[in-house]
């Protein structure tokens, strides 16, 4: 007997939602093995990873804080992926958004101007959009693949941030640490819950869920985005401009990543440093796929991924495990999801092995 | 410095910087020629870099380190193969997952080895010459892996265009249905090509941590895997062009070195942007001619194969 895959007549809808659960179970098993190999008690480690962060108000606030950039970046990425526009440079657009908004904060902070925060947020969005406009232009004008251009621009943006905080924007009173001065109080996002770090950015992130759903499901533009991705020939026949969709998707996801960036530095950080993100822009790709490229699904997957970040920090503190455990688990989760997704289009069948089939054929 | 000495130093530094791109790019070129697009080069290089470093420090033998790195790269490529070839997962998404996993897992594996000192693998392969001369010191930096990278394009050219195995590889990459109908095992050939690509990525990564730097730090491949991927597109899947592209990039990568030699005071951060910007420029130049790209790309690139008969 051997296992074989048999194409389903049509995709199984139930598997679309069951496969993330299968992936989650698979990952938990994989992670337990990983912990055992690292010489830690798997059950205790799983408890720290998934349960402990949810037991306090502070933990929940931190969860919201970490889910905010993931949610904003992932919804933008997901809209793009629906149209087969692969923006994997959200990390770079995030960085440029933080630089642009942070620049406004450094230049105009401390005057108690009512317009400061709105202008910072708009600068962040505009920065992310401008950074994403480069790959959009190169794709539509020169056919250069956006996977590589968005990614290369991410490395450029990180170097640009490094240049600024080591050079012109360095805090003169910062004991030669590579960082800008602290933003003034009027350039910081208001807190939602006193005593925690949860700021108003989470509201923008939550608002993006219904907005994203409406865009994709209820508008002509969303229909065009989905058609360009699912049936490019049909989209061409219907007269939908692929170039226009490329622009829309990249500007949208770039702007959202830029907003995430400025919210991060005007929220918990309060200054620009060489490293402003633990890889949110890349993790958001996993979040988008885990959430089935669907805004509501992404709401849940971003919470799960935020929990992984939090739990990973917990493991670092209480079990002395390196923070790299988080990235390993994230990658593993995506592997299991991709493997489980095969069940959407195929069913697994037990078939007699080739030799046995041949024998019966002769008989 | 004497002019010939500067020239030699630039040539040697260019060759060394080009070596990982050449090796990883060649592995990916073979995988793509079989019709599989593996975007996980960066992740496989990182695994190779950390495992190769640890293997060398632990055993004291760089050869064992390189072998371990190639096995690590191939192991990651096997995961990719199972997902995309046997389970027909999306190659783009799986490749991204491979890189994300590789970034995390290599950091996890290498966590205790950051800052461990290691002697480079520069070897005395120029016996009889005085080591006191700066020219000879430069030449000694050309270790065996660099020589392999120099020979590789010619071997590859011969393999792809002049051998039966190369012909079968191309056939599978151009039309898996025809190759299947002719009786070739599409999946087996693709698995071999993907595993080879992984091993080469691992080797390229280990070159970075064992010879180029030589040390291990998180994310030390710093986008070279992605540059190698871009170079494969730039080469239009031809080994000799891949070599030219790699050398070009090696030259750009050492811009900092050149700026110092010329006495220019430019921020290292701005100079570090150059290879990435150059990648974009090169990609634009090659991609604008869409027809040429389409004619040269393996026709089945990125398409899953499921034998129905």
XYZ file of C-alpha atoms in Angstrom:
672
model
C 0.000 0.000 0.000
C 1.163 3.553 -0.616
C -0.258 7.010 -0.042
C -1.198 8.919 -3.116
C -2.803 12.253 -3.839
C -5.944 12.439 -5.868
C -7.198 15.746 -7.264
C -10.550 16.850 -5.857
C -13.240 17.872 -8.335
C -13.416 21.214 -6.575
C -11.512 22.737 -3.632
C -12.793 21.586 -0.251
C -14.095 24.679 1.533
C -13.881 23.117 4.953
C -10.174 22.407 4.483
C -9.535 26.102 3.789
C -10.225 26.740 7.463
C -9.259 23.357 8.859
C -5.742 23.438 7.478
C -4.542 26.323 9.728
C -5.753 24.263 12.694
C -3.939 21.182 11.414
C -0.891 23.386 10.936
C -1.193 24.736 14.478
C -1.384 21.224 15.929
C 1.550 20.111 13.790
C 3.568 23.122 14.913
C 2.830 22.477 18.579
C 4.127 18.936 18.155
C 7.178 20.214 16.267
C 7.830 22.911 18.862
C 7.547 20.374 21.695
C 10.188 18.233 20.014
C 12.343 21.337 19.574
C 12.064 22.165 23.289
C 12.874 18.586 24.246
C 15.969 18.707 22.020
C 16.993 21.982 23.655
C 16.691 20.241 27.009
C 13.651 22.105 28.331
C 10.400 20.668 29.651
C 8.045 20.954 26.634
C 4.869 21.398 28.701
C 6.345 24.156 30.855
C 7.740 25.852 27.750
C 4.403 25.646 25.920
C 2.761 27.166 28.977
C 5.162 30.111 28.919
C 4.759 30.446 25.163
C 0.984 30.315 24.813
C -0.713 30.708 28.199
C 1.312 32.905 30.533
C 1.203 36.041 28.359
C -2.612 35.983 28.367
C -2.999 35.876 32.142
C -2.468 39.557 32.924
C -3.885 42.868 31.645
C -0.342 43.917 30.927
C 0.186 40.783 28.852
C -2.971 41.386 26.854
C -1.957 45.007 26.262
C 1.455 43.859 25.016
C -0.333 41.371 22.768
C -2.325 44.207 21.209
C 0.836 46.263 20.906
C 2.643 43.534 18.992
C -0.378 42.556 16.903
C -0.793 46.148 15.665
C 2.131 46.299 13.211
C 1.552 42.683 12.152
C -2.110 43.319 11.398
C -1.458 46.541 9.464
C 1.344 45.037 7.385
C -0.403 41.705 6.815
C -3.676 43.124 5.518
C -1.775 45.201 2.978
C 0.320 42.198 1.952
C -2.783 39.994 1.703
C -4.590 42.396 -0.625
C -1.505 42.303 -2.844
C -1.224 38.510 -2.723
C -4.851 38.232 -3.840
C -3.749 39.947 -7.061
C -0.504 37.921 -7.157
C 1.424 41.103 -6.377
C 4.091 39.940 -3.940
C 5.116 42.788 -1.692
C 7.651 41.155 0.589
C 9.324 44.447 1.431
C 6.852 45.560 4.099
C 9.782 45.672 6.508
C 11.392 48.365 4.355
C 8.199 50.392 3.955
C 7.744 50.088 7.728
C 11.256 51.482 8.223
C 10.775 54.388 5.809
C 7.410 55.191 7.433
C 9.150 55.335 10.794
C 11.917 57.541 9.368
C 9.507 60.003 7.705
C 7.123 60.259 10.653
C 10.012 60.301 13.098
C 11.647 63.107 11.120
C 8.501 65.191 11.535
C 8.480 64.428 15.265
C 12.114 65.483 15.648
C 11.650 68.656 13.608
C 8.396 69.986 15.047
C 7.993 68.237 18.422
C 7.730 70.168 21.668
C 5.516 73.012 20.419
C 2.249 71.429 21.555
C 0.857 71.802 18.034
C -2.451 70.003 17.574
C -1.467 69.023 14.047
C 1.773 67.293 14.975
C 0.493 63.721 15.436
C -1.781 63.730 12.358
C 1.074 65.076 10.235
C 3.447 62.455 11.649
C 1.002 59.672 10.801
C 0.435 61.066 7.308
C 4.185 61.391 6.795
C 4.593 57.763 7.836
C 1.905 56.629 5.404
C 3.328 58.799 2.620
C 6.837 57.470 3.265
C 5.690 53.851 3.066
C 3.704 54.580 -0.093
C 6.622 56.365 -1.723
C 8.951 53.470 -0.913
C 6.449 50.995 -2.392
C 5.927 53.239 -5.419
C 9.479 52.461 -6.561
C 8.833 48.724 -7.116
C 5.406 49.579 -8.568
C 7.043 51.861 -11.131
C 9.804 49.370 -11.903
C 7.240 46.579 -12.285
C 4.774 48.418 -14.516
C 7.335 50.324 -16.568
C 10.251 47.857 -16.751
C 8.701 44.501 -15.792
C 11.168 44.115 -12.869
C 9.886 41.494 -10.441
C 8.516 43.050 -7.252
C 9.709 40.207 -4.998
C 13.313 41.133 -5.617
C 12.906 44.911 -5.841
C 10.813 45.246 -2.658
C 13.303 43.073 -0.817
C 16.385 44.919 -2.073
C 14.766 48.211 -1.043
C 14.284 46.766 2.439
C 18.036 46.340 2.826
C 18.526 49.875 1.470
C 16.020 51.310 3.959
C 17.717 49.605 6.906
C 21.058 51.065 5.823
C 19.397 54.482 5.442
C 18.079 54.257 9.006
C 21.539 53.208 10.166
C 23.075 56.175 8.360
C 20.617 58.622 9.953
C 20.937 57.404 13.531
C 24.717 57.070 13.287
C 25.058 60.381 11.455
C 22.923 63.474 10.976
C 20.081 62.521 13.339
C 22.232 61.188 16.173
C 21.409 62.529 19.620
C 24.337 64.805 20.611
C 23.616 64.015 24.267
C 23.223 60.298 23.656
C 26.669 59.211 24.966
C 27.521 58.323 21.338
C 24.820 55.642 21.207
C 23.435 55.372 17.662
C 19.959 56.750 18.336
C 17.977 59.963 17.905
C 16.873 62.041 20.865
C 13.636 61.050 22.592
C 10.497 62.406 20.941
C 8.770 65.204 22.888
C 5.591 64.232 24.750
C 3.336 65.819 22.114
C 4.862 63.542 19.451
C 3.875 60.343 21.261
C 0.679 58.443 20.518
C -1.910 58.616 23.320
C -2.219 55.511 25.484
C -5.429 53.512 25.508
C -5.054 51.821 28.895
C -3.247 53.638 31.714
C -0.222 51.839 33.029
C 0.294 49.747 29.885
C 2.040 50.503 26.606
C -1.056 49.904 24.465
C -1.489 52.963 22.265
C -4.052 54.266 19.825
C -2.332 52.529 16.885
C -4.231 49.351 17.714
C -7.438 51.193 16.771
C -6.082 51.871 13.284
C -5.100 48.221 12.997
C -8.525 46.976 14.101
C -10.231 49.426 11.738
C -8.241 48.030 8.845
C -9.957 44.640 9.264
C -13.511 45.701 8.242
C -12.096 48.186 5.730
C -10.004 45.457 4.134
C -12.971 43.074 4.082
C -15.181 45.669 2.420
C -12.502 46.554 -0.113
C -11.952 42.947 -1.142
C -15.512 41.659 -0.888
C -17.832 44.543 -1.648
C -16.147 46.889 -4.114
C -15.434 46.822 -7.824
C -11.767 47.476 -7.102
C -11.651 44.438 -4.808
C -13.285 42.321 -7.490
C -10.682 43.491 -9.988
C -7.882 42.694 -7.533
C -9.188 39.170 -7.006
C -9.773 38.590 -10.707
C -6.306 39.772 -11.742
C -4.877 37.260 -9.264
C -7.154 34.290 -9.837
C -7.778 34.564 -13.571
C -5.373 36.952 -15.298
C -6.695 36.076 -18.752
C -10.284 36.790 -17.730
C -9.173 40.061 -16.137
C -7.455 41.075 -19.351
C -10.546 40.161 -21.349
C -12.714 42.223 -18.997
C -10.409 45.175 -19.552
C -9.051 45.343 -15.982
C -5.679 47.065 -16.064
C -3.085 44.854 -14.431
C -0.723 47.795 -14.102
C -3.308 49.794 -12.217
C -3.872 46.897 -9.812
C -0.122 46.575 -9.249
C 0.011 50.270 -8.328
C -3.041 50.059 -6.061
C -1.778 46.970 -4.229
C 1.735 48.262 -3.671
C 0.656 51.766 -2.621
C -1.948 50.342 -0.262
C 0.356 47.830 1.383
C 3.221 50.336 1.465
C 1.046 52.960 3.132
C -0.190 50.481 5.733
C 3.325 49.297 6.495
C 4.431 52.942 6.770
C 1.610 53.623 9.223
C 2.709 50.591 11.235
C 6.245 51.969 11.268
C 5.390 55.409 12.570
C 2.993 53.923 15.144
C 5.817 51.720 16.417
C 8.321 54.551 16.911
C 5.754 57.098 18.162
C 4.324 54.443 20.481
C 6.499 52.162 22.598
C 9.910 53.275 21.267
C 9.656 57.091 21.349
C 12.849 57.475 19.321
C 14.617 56.070 16.250
C 17.254 53.378 16.811
C 19.150 51.199 14.288
C 16.723 48.302 14.897
C 13.092 49.331 15.164
C 11.404 46.061 14.235
C 11.986 42.437 15.258
C 11.045 41.467 11.699
C 7.366 42.451 11.795
C 7.347 43.084 8.042
C 8.534 39.536 7.298
C 6.405 37.851 9.967
C 3.417 39.655 8.440
C 3.859 37.502 5.317
C 3.267 34.419 7.476
C 0.368 36.170 9.195
C -1.234 36.914 5.824
C -0.982 33.312 4.623
C -2.032 31.866 7.978
C -5.103 34.127 7.868
C -5.937 32.789 4.401
C -5.351 36.228 2.825
C -8.662 37.183 4.412
C -8.787 40.227 6.756
C -10.876 38.456 9.394
C -8.618 35.437 9.327
C -5.628 37.783 9.575
C -7.084 39.306 12.744
C -6.738 35.906 14.418
C -3.403 34.989 12.870
C -1.867 38.324 13.868
C -2.946 37.699 17.451
C -1.365 34.233 17.297
C 1.856 35.615 15.871
C 1.931 38.407 18.474
C 1.522 35.714 21.110
C 4.545 33.910 19.657
C 6.619 37.086 19.963
C 5.480 37.631 23.543
C 5.913 34.007 24.519
C 9.327 34.005 22.863
C 10.368 36.899 25.087
C 9.005 34.972 28.067
C 11.081 31.930 27.093
C 14.137 34.140 26.836
C 13.602 35.514 30.341
C 12.510 32.417 32.220
C 14.150 29.565 30.287
C 17.204 31.361 28.869
C 16.220 30.294 25.363
C 17.486 32.512 22.540
C 14.989 34.851 20.918
C 15.656 33.055 17.621
C 13.231 30.371 18.866
C 10.425 32.715 17.791
C 11.601 32.875 14.182
C 12.067 29.112 14.083
C 8.533 28.487 15.318
C 7.126 31.050 12.859
C 8.845 29.361 9.934
C 7.695 25.940 11.138
C 4.106 27.147 11.369
C 4.204 28.297 7.756
C 5.719 24.977 6.599
C 2.941 23.017 8.277
C 0.306 25.320 6.831
C 1.663 24.954 3.304
C 1.772 21.179 3.735
C -1.759 21.007 5.156
C -3.039 23.191 2.322
C -2.534 20.323 -0.084
C -5.710 18.858 1.441
C -7.735 21.723 -0.037
C -7.207 20.590 -3.608
C -6.268 16.945 -3.152
C -7.423 14.060 -1.057
C -5.069 11.480 0.341
C -5.857 7.964 -0.779
C -4.385 4.667 0.167
C -3.575 2.828 -3.016
C -2.143 -0.594 -3.593
C 1.544 -0.250 -4.385
C 2.594 -0.303 -8.013
C 3.900 -3.851 -7.875
C 0.681 -5.151 -6.308
C -1.397 -3.255 -8.857
C 0.653 -4.830 -11.647
C 0.131 -8.293 -10.200
C -3.637 -7.924 -10.006
C -3.561 -6.530 -13.527
C -1.998 -9.734 -14.811
C -4.358 -11.953 -12.886
C 50.802 50.854 -1.968
C 52.326 50.096 -5.327
C 49.870 50.289 -8.242
C 50.096 46.624 -9.221
C 49.605 45.722 -5.586
C 46.408 47.786 -5.425
C 45.198 46.237 -8.655
C 45.904 42.743 -7.369
C 44.172 43.526 -4.085
C 41.055 44.734 -5.911
C 41.006 41.647 -8.154
C 41.405 39.294 -5.196
C 38.757 41.085 -3.132
C 36.349 41.072 -6.096
C 36.851 37.345 -6.643
C 36.297 36.608 -2.961
C 33.143 38.710 -2.795
C 31.855 37.103 -6.004
C 32.466 33.525 -4.830
C 29.356 33.023 -2.638
C 27.137 34.629 -5.290
C 28.608 32.427 -7.995
C 28.223 29.193 -6.019
C 24.732 29.837 -4.633
C 23.614 31.302 -7.955
C 24.844 28.254 -9.817
C 22.926 25.915 -7.507
C 19.774 27.950 -7.997
C 20.374 28.060 -11.750
C 20.356 24.260 -11.887
C 17.170 24.089 -9.771
C 15.455 26.667 -11.980
C 16.609 24.886 -15.131
C 14.637 21.882 -13.843
C 11.595 24.137 -13.504
C 11.667 24.803 -9.756
C 11.864 28.326 -8.344
C 13.334 28.123 -4.841
C 13.258 31.515 -3.138
C 14.818 30.005 -0.015
C 18.440 30.560 -1.080
C 18.998 33.124 1.674
C 17.701 30.715 4.332
C 19.753 27.781 3.028
C 22.885 29.945 2.896
C 22.317 30.988 6.508
C 21.947 27.366 7.604
C 25.140 26.533 5.722
C 26.926 29.454 7.345
C 26.016 28.494 10.910
C 26.314 24.714 10.562
C 29.561 25.021 8.595
C 31.037 27.304 11.213
C 30.034 25.071 14.100
C 31.212 21.960 12.266
C 34.609 23.498 11.608
C 35.124 24.784 15.149
C 33.906 21.515 16.659
C 35.965 19.159 14.476
C 38.844 21.456 13.635
C 38.493 20.500 9.998
C 37.173 23.054 7.476
C 36.490 20.222 5.026
C 34.106 18.552 7.476
C 32.599 21.988 8.109
C 31.915 22.512 4.411
C 30.441 19.016 4.088
C 28.176 19.637 7.092
C 27.107 22.961 5.570
C 26.228 21.321 2.267
C 24.207 18.658 4.084
C 22.401 21.364 6.073
C 21.568 23.293 2.907
C 20.384 20.098 1.230
C 18.275 19.183 4.274
C 16.449 22.488 4.073
C 16.080 22.021 0.317
C 14.565 18.595 1.011
C 11.842 20.228 3.118
C 11.218 22.586 0.203
C 11.137 19.652 -2.203
C 8.654 17.640 -0.146
C 6.341 20.654 0.131
C 6.501 21.912 -3.454
C 7.179 18.723 -5.419
C 5.344 16.018 -3.515
C 2.641 18.156 -1.910
C 2.475 20.715 -4.743
C 2.557 23.736 -2.414
C 3.025 27.192 -3.920
C 6.732 27.558 -4.710
C 6.863 31.295 -3.987
C 5.238 30.983 -0.555
C 7.279 27.895 0.362
C 10.520 29.576 -0.638
C 9.689 32.572 1.522
C 8.871 30.227 4.397
C 12.216 28.498 3.893
C 14.047 31.799 4.214
C 12.087 32.875 7.300
C 12.724 29.489 8.893
C 16.389 29.556 7.909
C 16.917 33.007 9.421
C 15.405 31.854 12.727
C 16.812 28.336 12.880
C 20.361 29.312 11.914
C 20.319 31.938 14.668
C 19.010 29.337 17.121
C 21.663 26.783 16.168
C 24.456 29.351 16.179
C 23.505 31.185 19.345
C 26.438 29.916 21.401
C 28.991 30.522 18.664
C 28.689 34.274 18.123
C 32.080 35.872 18.611
C 33.976 32.557 18.552
C 37.263 33.284 16.810
C 38.261 31.195 13.812
C 41.309 31.221 11.623
C 40.336 31.704 7.976
C 40.943 28.900 5.520
C 43.561 30.799 3.536
C 46.077 28.083 2.764
C 49.597 27.947 1.596
C 48.920 26.724 -1.917
C 51.793 28.745 -3.367
C 54.745 26.797 -2.030
C 58.189 28.185 -2.643
C 57.115 31.824 -2.587
C 58.133 34.152 0.169
C 55.216 34.891 2.503
C 56.765 38.218 3.374
C 55.731 39.724 0.048
C 52.344 41.518 0.192
C 51.546 40.210 -3.293
C 51.896 36.618 -2.115
C 49.797 37.384 0.945
C 47.061 38.594 -1.383
C 47.299 35.476 -3.553
C 47.063 33.291 -0.462
C 43.601 34.738 0.154
C 42.458 32.836 -2.935
C 41.460 29.647 -1.167
C 40.234 26.454 -2.869
C 36.588 27.543 -2.721
C 37.403 30.640 -4.772
C 39.138 28.435 -7.338
C 36.073 26.201 -7.422
C 33.919 29.267 -8.074
C 36.226 30.327 -10.912
C 36.002 26.887 -12.560
C 32.292 26.427 -11.913
C 30.861 28.443 -14.836
C 32.889 26.412 -17.330
C 31.896 23.094 -15.758
C 28.284 24.252 -15.667
C 28.351 25.402 -19.266
C 29.580 21.985 -20.343
C 27.151 20.110 -18.107
C 24.056 21.988 -19.226
C 24.735 22.120 -22.945
C 27.028 19.180 -23.670
C 25.902 16.260 -21.511
C 22.942 13.950 -21.632
C 22.044 14.716 -18.001
C 22.042 18.437 -18.811
C 19.727 17.821 -21.754
C 17.290 15.860 -19.582
C 17.442 18.605 -16.940
C 16.526 21.218 -19.535
C 13.779 19.035 -20.975
C 12.136 18.683 -17.558
C 12.359 22.435 -17.030
C 10.936 23.300 -20.419
C 8.034 20.848 -20.507
C 7.498 18.399 -17.687
C 4.605 16.755 -19.513
C 6.752 15.893 -22.527
C 9.618 14.724 -20.328
C 7.165 12.556 -18.377
C 5.720 11.137 -21.595
C 9.251 10.261 -22.738
C 9.622 8.212 -19.564
C 11.760 10.472 -17.427
C 10.871 10.735 -13.766
C 10.114 14.449 -13.505
C 9.918 14.450 -9.730
C 13.160 12.541 -9.218
C 15.084 14.898 -11.497
C 13.571 17.931 -9.815
C 14.359 16.563 -6.356
C 17.962 16.053 -7.387
C 18.195 19.560 -8.845
C 16.640 21.142 -5.739
C 18.896 19.153 -3.388
C 21.934 20.144 -5.437
C 20.836 23.770 -5.251
C 20.499 23.472 -1.469
C 23.945 21.925 -1.110
C 25.499 24.714 -3.182
C 23.704 27.354 -1.115
C 25.008 25.687 2.028
C 28.531 25.712 0.606
C 28.224 29.383 -0.330
C 26.985 30.240 3.160
C 29.815 28.314 4.775
C 32.288 30.173 2.582
C 31.029 33.395 4.156
C 31.369 32.203 7.746
C 34.556 30.170 7.274
C 36.637 32.163 4.822
C 35.160 35.505 3.888
C 34.421 36.968 7.314
C 35.448 34.475 9.068
C 33.004 34.346 11.967
C 29.361 33.590 12.686
C 26.734 36.227 13.446
C 22.953 36.280 13.035
C 21.699 37.035 9.543
C 25.256 37.399 8.297
C 24.366 36.437 4.714
C 22.747 39.897 4.556
C 20.711 39.458 1.395
C 23.377 37.724 -0.699
C 20.964 34.839 -1.260
C 18.472 37.237 -2.779
C 21.165 38.889 -4.870
C 22.122 35.432 -6.163
C 18.485 34.874 -7.146
C 18.452 38.188 -8.991
C 21.688 37.237 -10.732
C 20.116 34.047 -12.062
C 17.438 36.167 -13.728
C 20.132 38.582 -14.912
C 22.079 35.710 -16.458
C 18.972 34.582 -18.350
C 19.803 31.129 -16.929
C 23.224 30.965 -18.630
C 26.227 30.017 -16.441
C 28.782 32.270 -18.137
C 26.563 35.317 -17.713
C 26.022 34.315 -14.094
C 29.785 34.454 -13.632
C 29.992 37.902 -15.215
C 27.143 39.152 -13.026
C 28.742 37.753 -9.888
C 32.061 39.432 -10.639
C 30.269 42.716 -11.280
C 28.605 42.392 -7.898
C 31.780 41.357 -6.186
C 33.282 44.580 -7.459
C 30.364 46.688 -6.189
C 30.375 44.911 -2.816
C 33.930 45.970 -2.129
C 33.113 49.633 -2.857
C 33.972 50.435 0.730
C 37.420 49.021 0.216
C 37.868 51.108 -2.935
C 36.604 54.273 -1.242
C 39.175 53.801 1.498
C 41.915 53.230 -1.040
C 40.946 56.441 -2.801
C 40.778 58.310 0.499
C 37.041 59.085 0.239
C 35.093 59.713 3.434
C 31.634 58.269 2.819
C 29.365 56.711 5.452
C 29.734 52.912 5.475
C 25.944 52.716 5.648
C 25.567 54.537 2.351
C 28.240 52.391 0.703
C 26.540 49.244 2.010
C 23.437 50.198 -0.013
C 25.327 49.891 -3.293
C 25.008 46.132 -3.985
C 21.269 46.255 -3.325
C 20.786 49.306 -5.537
C 22.942 47.689 -8.205
C 20.728 44.581 -8.041
C 17.691 46.717 -8.762
C 19.412 48.475 -11.665
C 20.560 45.191 -13.167
C 17.130 43.660 -12.732
C 15.515 46.610 -14.478
C 17.972 46.453 -17.363
C 17.384 42.763 -17.937
C 13.625 42.689 -17.287
C 12.643 45.534 -19.602
C 13.032 43.199 -22.547
C 10.131 40.940 -21.553
C 10.293 38.860 -24.726
C 13.928 37.972 -24.279
C 13.312 37.000 -20.670
C 10.396 34.807 -21.655
C 12.341 33.103 -24.442
C 15.202 32.228 -22.109
C 13.328 31.305 -18.939
C 12.641 27.592 -18.422
C 9.063 27.344 -19.675
C 7.840 25.198 -16.758
C 9.460 27.417 -14.096
C 7.318 27.540 -10.962
C 4.634 25.165 -12.273
C 3.829 22.126 -10.126
C 3.756 18.692 -11.738
C 1.190 16.041 -10.858
C 1.387 12.888 -12.926
C -2.093 11.769 -13.810
C -1.046 8.769 -15.846
